[in-house]
Short mmCIF file of C-alpha atoms in Angstrom, two decimals:
data_model
loop_
_atom_site.label_atom_id
_atom_site.label_comp_id
_atom_site.label_asym_id
_atom_site.label_seq_id
_atom_site.Cartn_x
_atom_site.Cartn_y
_atom_site.Cartn_z
CA MET A 1 -16.25 25.88 -27.68
CA ALA A 2 -17.14 27.74 -24.60
CA GLY A 3 -19.84 30.28 -24.61
CA SER A 4 -20.90 29.59 -28.29
CA THR A 5 -24.04 27.54 -27.81
CA THR A 6 -26.79 30.40 -27.45
CA THR A 7 -25.10 32.35 -30.44
CA ALA A 8 -24.16 29.73 -33.01
CA LYS A 9 -26.50 30.98 -35.74
CA THR A 10 -24.89 34.49 -35.50
CA LEU A 11 -21.37 33.26 -35.23
CA PHE A 12 -21.73 31.29 -38.59
CA ASP A 13 -24.12 33.76 -40.34
CA PHE A 14 -21.48 34.74 -42.94
CA LEU A 15 -19.44 31.69 -43.19
CA PRO A 16 -20.16 29.25 -46.00
CA ILE A 17 -21.69 26.75 -43.57
CA ASP A 18 -24.95 26.49 -41.69
CA GLY A 19 -23.55 26.22 -38.32
CA VAL A 20 -23.20 23.29 -35.98
CA ALA A 21 -25.79 21.71 -33.94
CA ASN A 22 -23.65 20.51 -30.91
CA GLU A 23 -20.22 20.24 -29.54
CA ALA A 24 -19.56 16.96 -31.27
CA ALA A 25 -20.63 18.36 -34.61
CA LEU A 26 -18.19 21.23 -34.09
CA LYS A 27 -15.43 18.79 -33.27
CA ASP A 28 -16.17 16.85 -36.44
CA TRP A 29 -16.32 19.98 -38.51
CA ILE A 30 -12.85 21.29 -37.09
CA SER A 31 -11.24 18.08 -37.83
CA MET A 32 -12.49 18.12 -41.29
CA MET A 33 -11.01 21.71 -41.67
CA ARG A 34 -7.75 20.70 -40.32
CA GLU A 35 -7.48 17.94 -43.25
CA ASP A 36 -7.69 20.73 -45.82
CA THR A 37 -4.28 21.77 -46.66
CA THR A 38 -5.28 25.27 -47.87
CA PHE A 39 -6.29 26.31 -44.33
CA PHE A 40 -4.35 26.48 -41.33
CA LEU A 41 -6.92 26.36 -38.51
CA LEU A 42 -5.76 28.09 -35.05
CA THR A 43 -7.55 27.73 -31.72
CA VAL A 44 -7.74 30.60 -29.34
CA LYS A 45 -7.66 29.67 -25.75
CA ALA A 46 -8.29 31.94 -22.71
CA GLY A 47 -9.03 32.15 -19.05
CA THR A 48 -8.03 29.97 -16.03
CA PRO A 49 -7.91 27.05 -16.83
CA ARG A 50 -7.56 27.57 -20.42
CA GLN A 51 -10.69 26.89 -22.47
CA ALA A 52 -11.02 27.01 -26.35
CA VAL A 53 -13.05 30.09 -26.89
CA GLY A 54 -12.73 30.97 -30.50
CA PHE A 55 -10.78 29.94 -33.76
CA PHE A 56 -9.42 31.67 -36.81
CA SER A 57 -7.55 30.32 -40.01
CA LEU A 58 -4.48 31.36 -42.06
CA MET A 59 -5.40 30.82 -45.69
CA ARG A 60 -4.81 31.75 -49.33
CA ALA A 61 -1.02 31.72 -48.63
CA THR A 62 1.07 32.79 -51.47
CA PRO A 63 4.59 32.52 -50.50
CA LYS A 64 6.21 33.60 -53.78
CA ALA A 65 4.12 36.98 -53.44
CA GLY A 66 4.32 37.11 -49.82
CA SER A 67 0.77 37.32 -49.10
CA ILE A 68 -1.54 35.57 -46.72
CA GLU A 69 -5.13 36.04 -45.36
CA THR A 70 -6.81 35.57 -42.18
CA GLY A 71 -10.26 34.23 -42.42
CA TRP A 72 -13.11 31.88 -40.59
CA VAL A 73 -12.91 34.29 -37.58
CA THR A 74 -15.26 32.83 -35.08
CA PHE A 75 -14.91 34.18 -31.62
CA SER A 76 -17.62 33.01 -28.95
CA PRO A 77 -19.01 35.71 -26.61
CA ALA A 78 -16.39 34.74 -23.73
CA LEU A 79 -13.72 35.97 -26.36
CA GLN A 80 -15.59 38.76 -28.03
CA ARG A 81 -14.54 42.44 -27.01
CA THR A 82 -11.84 41.20 -24.68
CA ARG A 83 -8.02 42.13 -24.45
CA ALA A 84 -7.47 38.44 -25.03
CA ALA A 85 -9.13 38.78 -28.48
CA THR A 86 -7.03 41.64 -29.41
CA GLU A 87 -3.89 39.73 -28.07
CA ALA A 88 -4.75 36.82 -30.26
CA PHE A 89 -4.81 38.84 -33.33
CA TYR A 90 -1.56 40.50 -32.19
CA LEU A 91 0.24 37.28 -31.99
CA LEU A 92 -1.31 36.01 -35.22
CA LEU A 93 0.20 39.25 -37.08
CA ARG A 94 3.58 38.90 -35.26
CA TYR A 95 3.86 35.34 -36.32
CA THR A 96 3.06 36.06 -39.91
CA PHE A 97 5.16 39.22 -40.48
CA ASN A 98 8.11 38.78 -37.89
CA GLU A 99 8.35 34.90 -38.07
CA LEU A 100 7.09 33.72 -41.47
CA GLY A 101 8.24 37.03 -43.29
CA TYR A 102 5.02 37.73 -45.14
CA ARG A 103 4.73 41.12 -46.85
CA ARG A 104 1.11 41.47 -47.08
CA HIS A 105 -1.70 40.18 -44.71
CA GLU A 106 -5.27 40.47 -46.06
CA TRP A 107 -8.76 40.54 -44.51
CA LYS A 108 -11.64 40.09 -46.55
CA CYS A 109 -15.46 39.76 -45.40
CA ASP A 110 -19.00 39.92 -46.49
CA ALA A 111 -19.78 43.58 -46.96
CA ALA A 112 -22.77 42.96 -45.12
CA ASN A 113 -20.92 41.82 -41.95
CA LEU A 114 -20.42 45.18 -40.28
CA PRO A 115 -18.79 44.18 -37.21
CA SER A 116 -15.99 42.25 -39.44
CA ARG A 117 -15.55 45.52 -41.33
CA ARG A 118 -15.14 47.50 -38.12
CA ALA A 119 -13.00 44.89 -36.60
CA ALA A 120 -10.48 45.16 -39.63
CA GLN A 121 -9.95 48.82 -39.34
CA ARG A 122 -9.61 48.60 -35.46
CA LEU A 123 -6.99 46.01 -35.89
CA GLY A 124 -5.04 48.29 -38.46
CA PHE A 125 -6.14 46.92 -41.83
CA SER A 126 -6.40 49.47 -44.12
CA TRP A 127 -9.53 49.62 -46.83
CA GLU A 128 -8.66 48.54 -50.26
CA GLY A 129 -11.98 48.42 -51.97
CA LEU A 130 -15.31 46.78 -52.49
CA PHE A 131 -15.48 43.56 -54.92
CA ARG A 132 -19.06 43.52 -56.13
CA ASN A 133 -20.69 40.15 -56.88
CA ALA A 134 -17.50 38.30 -55.80
CA ALA A 135 -19.11 35.40 -54.71
CA VAL A 136 -22.46 33.25 -53.93
CA VAL A 137 -22.71 32.16 -50.37
CA LYS A 138 -25.75 30.06 -49.13
CA GLY A 139 -27.52 30.86 -52.38
CA LEU A 140 -27.05 34.70 -51.77
CA ASN A 141 -24.74 37.29 -53.67
CA ARG A 142 -21.83 38.42 -51.75
CA ASP A 143 -19.94 41.68 -52.25
CA THR A 144 -16.72 41.40 -50.58
CA ALA A 145 -15.11 44.26 -48.55
CA TRP A 146 -11.34 43.91 -48.84
CA PHE A 147 -8.63 45.36 -46.19
CA ALA A 148 -4.89 44.74 -46.01
CA MET A 149 -1.83 45.26 -43.84
CA THR A 150 1.69 45.45 -45.38
CA CYS A 151 5.03 44.55 -43.57
CA GLU A 152 5.69 48.23 -43.51
CA ASP A 153 2.27 48.98 -42.04
CA TRP A 154 2.99 46.41 -39.37
CA LEU A 155 6.28 47.91 -38.13
CA THR A 156 4.60 51.02 -37.12
CA LEU A 157 1.31 49.28 -36.01
CA GLU A 158 3.17 47.02 -33.62
CA ALA A 159 5.21 49.74 -32.06
CA LYS A 160 2.53 52.58 -31.83
CA ALA A 161 -0.67 50.75 -31.48
CA PHE A 162 -0.62 47.11 -30.32
CA GLN A 163 2.28 47.44 -27.84
CA PRO A 164 0.93 50.47 -26.11
CA PHE A 165 -2.52 49.07 -26.06
CA LEU A 166 -1.73 45.76 -24.68
CA SER A 167 0.60 47.07 -21.93
CA ALA A 168 0.01 46.82 -18.35
CA GLU A 169 -0.14 50.51 -18.06
CA ASN A 170 -2.98 50.88 -20.47
CA PHE A 171 -5.46 48.96 -18.13
CA ASP A 172 -6.80 50.00 -14.89
CA SER A 173 -7.14 47.93 -11.60
CA HIS A 174 -10.54 46.53 -13.00
CA GLY A 175 -9.01 45.46 -16.43
CA LEU A 176 -10.82 48.38 -18.22
CA GLN A 177 -8.72 49.91 -20.91
CA ARG A 178 -7.47 53.66 -20.75
CA VAL A 179 -7.00 54.11 -24.46
CA GLY A 180 -9.09 52.09 -27.09
CA LEU A 181 -6.82 50.29 -29.95
CA SER A 182 -9.08 52.18 -32.61
CA ALA A 183 -7.48 55.50 -31.21
CA LEU A 184 -4.15 54.25 -31.79
CA THR A 185 -4.73 52.66 -35.14
CA ALA A 186 -6.89 55.25 -36.74
CA PRO A 187 -4.07 57.74 -37.59
CA LEU A 188 -2.11 55.07 -39.03
CA LEU A 189 -4.51 53.76 -41.68
CA HIS A 190 -3.89 54.44 -45.16
CA ALA A 191 -7.55 54.44 -46.21
CA THR A 192 -10.66 54.05 -44.22
CA ASP A 193 -13.98 52.12 -44.92
CA PRO A 194 -16.22 54.60 -46.74
CA LEU A 195 -19.31 53.06 -45.04
CA GLN A 196 -17.66 53.82 -41.56
CA ASP A 197 -16.80 57.40 -42.83
CA HIS A 198 -20.57 57.84 -43.67
CA GLN A 199 -21.61 56.62 -40.37
CA ARG A 200 -19.40 58.78 -38.55
CA ALA A 201 -20.73 61.79 -40.63
CA GLN A 202 -24.28 60.88 -39.82
CA LEU A 203 -23.33 60.76 -36.19
CA ALA A 204 -21.81 63.87 -36.02
CA LEU A 205 -24.76 65.58 -37.86
CA GLY A 206 -27.14 64.07 -35.30
CA GLN A 207 -24.84 65.39 -32.39
CA GLN A 208 -25.20 68.96 -34.00
CA ALA A 209 -29.05 68.83 -34.33
#
C-alpha cells in the first residue's frame, strides 16, 4: 500500500492485529480477510497512475434490520486528509444507502481513537453513546464509541454536505477547499460527541484568557 511503510504501527494501533512487516505480509493478510464472509474488504485507489492507498470494510451486515457498519478503516499518509479520502467515504455511503437500500450505517471505534471519533462526526455520523468495557483488544480493555447515520440522515447529508463539498466550485486553483466538510455536516448532526464538545469548550476558554 503506497505510503504506508513508515506509519504501519500507528495505522494498526487500534485494530485487533499487530500490523504487518512488509508488503508481502500485507497482501497475505488482505487475502485472509477476503476469505472471511463476514467482511467485505474494499481497496481505495487514488492518484495517477492509480495506486492502492487504503482500505476499509463493510461488516456486521443485518439485511433484515437494514443495518451495516464500516470498519477496519486504514488509510495511508498518501490518502489521509485528502479530497479523495472524503470521496471514498461518499461513494461507500452512497453505495450502502442508495444502491443496497440499507436504513442504518454504523461507525464504531475504540474510545481512545480520537482521530476516528473526529472523522465520524466530520462525515456526518451522529453520536449514539459510549459502550464501556465492550471488548478486550491486544490484552487491553476497550470502551467503544458508537456513531450512526440513518437513511433519512443520508438524504440531507448527501444534498447539503457531501455534494457541495466535493463540487469543483469548492476548491481553488491549488486544490484547497473553500468550505470544510465539518462546517457542512455539523449543523445536521442529531447528537455530538461529548468529548469533542468538551475540547471545543476548553479551546474557547483558552482563547478568552
